[in-house]
Amino acid sequence: MTLVEVLAIQDPKRRAAALYFSHEFRPDDPLAVKLAKSVAVPEAGVWGTNVQARLAEMYKAKPRRRRAKTASSEAPSNIFLMLLELEDELAGGDSQHQISEP
């Protein structure tokens, strides 16, 4: 499909799908960029997201980084130990808790 034919499509989902598979979809074409922005709406669903990802890939943009799902090695292994240590600090260090780490 040409970009002009894609422009004639009114439904955001269908427009996004047609744009995604269009061979004329290039980041240097202002009409293609305008169409990509027009499908960057929730109504376009997954196809709108796919168009945005493809456009970013064409621009060679860095992907968004996700936060690590694992805990940092500096983090305490047990939140209860951390809370006891915090309680000790707030009490002035004279707490009666016996903490023994393995």
C-alpha positions as a LaTeX table, in Angstrom:
\begin{tabular}{lrrr}
\hline
Residue & $x$ (\AA) & $y$ (\AA) & $z$ (\AA) \\
\hline
Met1 & 0.00 & 0.00 & 0.00 \\
Thr2 & 1.10 & 3.52 & $-0.64$ \\
Leu3 & 1.13 & 6.07 & 2.14 \\
Val4 & $-1.73$ & 7.96 & 0.46 \\
Glu5 & $-3.86$ & 4.80 & 0.60 \\
Val6 & $-2.93$ & 4.35 & 4.26 \\
Leu7 & $-3.93$ & 7.96 & 4.91 \\
Ala8 & $-7.43$ & 7.21 & 3.56 \\
Ile9 & $-8.03$ & 4.54 & 6.24 \\
Gln10 & $-10.06$ & 5.97 & 9.12 \\
Asp11 & $-9.85$ & 3.13 & 11.68 \\
Pro12 & $-6.68$ & 3.62 & 13.81 \\
Lys13 & $-6.02$ & $-0.13$ & 14.17 \\
Arg14 & $-6.32$ & $-0.80$ & 10.45 \\
Arg15 & $-4.29$ & 2.30 & 9.61 \\
Ala16 & $-1.52$ & 1.23 & 12.00 \\
Ala17 & $-1.44$ & $-2.31$ & 10.59 \\
Ala18 & $-1.36$ & $-1.03$ & 7.00 \\
Leu19 & 1.39 & 1.45 & 7.86 \\
Tyr20 & 3.43 & $-1.22$ & 9.62 \\
Phe21 & 3.42 & $-3.44$ & 6.52 \\
Ser22 & 3.82 & $-0.61$ & 4.01 \\
His23 & 7.05 & $-0.69$ & 2.00 \\
Glu24 & 7.01 & 3.11 & 1.80 \\
Phe25 & 7.25 & 3.57 & 5.58 \\
Arg26 & 10.54 & 5.45 & 6.04 \\
Pro27 & 11.61 & 7.95 & 8.71 \\
Asp28 & 12.81 & 10.46 & 6.10 \\
Asp29 & 9.31 & 10.77 & 4.61 \\
Pro30 & 7.29 & 13.47 & 6.43 \\
Leu31 & 3.98 & 11.80 & 5.52 \\
Ala32 & 5.16 & 8.51 & 7.05 \\
Val33 & 6.16 & 10.28 & 10.26 \\
Lys34 & 2.81 & 12.11 & 10.35 \\
Leu35 & 0.97 & 8.81 & 9.91 \\
Ala36 & 3.08 & 7.19 & 12.63 \\
Lys37 & 2.13 & 9.99 & 15.02 \\
Ser38 & $-1.54$ & 9.59 & 14.08 \\
Val39 & $-1.54$ & 5.96 & 15.24 \\
Ala40 & 0.27 & 6.68 & 18.52 \\
Val41 & $-3.06$ & 6.52 & 20.36 \\
Pro42 & $-4.56$ & 3.86 & 22.62 \\
Glu43 & $-7.31$ & 3.17 & 20.05 \\
Ala44 & $-4.67$ & 1.81 & 17.65 \\
Gly45 & $-3.81$ & $-0.93$ & 20.13 \\
Val46 & $-0.79$ & $-3.15$ & 19.61 \\
Trp47 & $-0.40$ & $-2.14$ & 15.98 \\
Gly48 & 0.13 & 1.47 & 16.99 \\
Thr49 & 2.82 & 0.36 & 19.43 \\
Asn50 & 4.43 & $-1.78$ & 16.73 \\
Val51 & 4.56 & 1.19 & 14.35 \\
Gln52 & 6.24 & 3.31 & 17.03 \\
Ala53 & 8.77 & 0.55 & 17.72 \\
Arg54 & 9.53 & 0.15 & 14.02 \\
Leu55 & 9.98 & 3.91 & 13.63 \\
Ala56 & 12.35 & 3.98 & 16.62 \\
Glu57 & 14.23 & 1.04 & 15.13 \\
Met58 & 14.59 & 2.93 & 11.85 \\
Tyr59 & 15.94 & 5.94 & 13.75 \\
Lys60 & 18.23 & 3.50 & 15.57 \\
Ala61 & 16.97 & 4.85 & 18.86 \\
Lys62 & 18.02 & 3.16 & 22.04 \\
Pro63 & 15.28 & 1.01 & 23.54 \\
Arg64 & 13.87 & 2.03 & 26.88 \\
Arg65 & 15.66 & 0.35 & 29.71 \\
Arg66 & 13.70 & $-1.68$ & 32.15 \\
Arg67 & 14.49 & $-1.81$ & 35.80 \\
Ala68 & 16.28 & $-4.85$ & 37.05 \\
Lys69 & 13.95 & $-7.49$ & 38.42 \\
Thr70 & 16.57 & $-8.94$ & 40.76 \\
Ala71 & 17.64 & $-7.34$ & 43.99 \\
Ser72 & 20.89 & $-5.48$ & 44.19 \\
Ser73 & 23.81 & $-7.32$ & 45.77 \\
Glu74 & 24.14 & $-4.44$ & 48.24 \\
Ala75 & 20.58 & $-4.88$ & 49.46 \\
Pro76 & 20.10 & $-6.69$ & 52.74 \\
Ser77 & 19.16 & $-10.31$ & 52.28 \\
Asn78 & 16.34 & $-10.04$ & 54.78 \\
Ile79 & 14.11 & $-7.03$ & 55.25 \\
Phe80 & 13.55 & $-7.94$ & 58.88 \\
Leu81 & 17.28 & $-7.68$ & 59.55 \\
Met82 & 17.25 & $-4.27$ & 57.94 \\
Leu83 & 14.33 & $-3.16$ & 60.11 \\
Leu84 & 16.07 & $-4.41$ & 63.26 \\
Glu85 & 19.22 & $-2.50$ & 62.33 \\
Leu86 & 17.17 & 0.63 & 61.70 \\
Glu87 & 15.47 & 0.18 & 65.06 \\
Asp88 & 18.90 & $-0.10$ & 66.70 \\
Glu89 & 20.04 & 3.12 & 65.07 \\
Leu90 & 16.92 & 4.96 & 66.18 \\
Ala91 & 17.28 & 3.64 & 69.73 \\
Gly92 & 20.86 & 4.87 & 69.94 \\
Gly93 & 22.55 & 1.53 & 69.40 \\
Asp94 & 21.63 & 0.03 & 72.80 \\
Ser95 & 18.97 & $-2.34$ & 71.47 \\
Gln96 & 18.73 & $-5.80$ & 72.95 \\
His97 & 18.27 & $-7.66$ & 69.65 \\
Gln98 & 20.75 & $-10.38$ & 68.89 \\
Ile99 & 21.40 & $-10.39$ & 65.16 \\
Ser100 & 23.53 & $-13.14$ & 63.74 \\
Glu101 & 23.96 & $-13.30$ & 60.00 \\
Pro102 & 24.83 & $-16.60$ & 58.36 \\
\hline
\end{tabular}
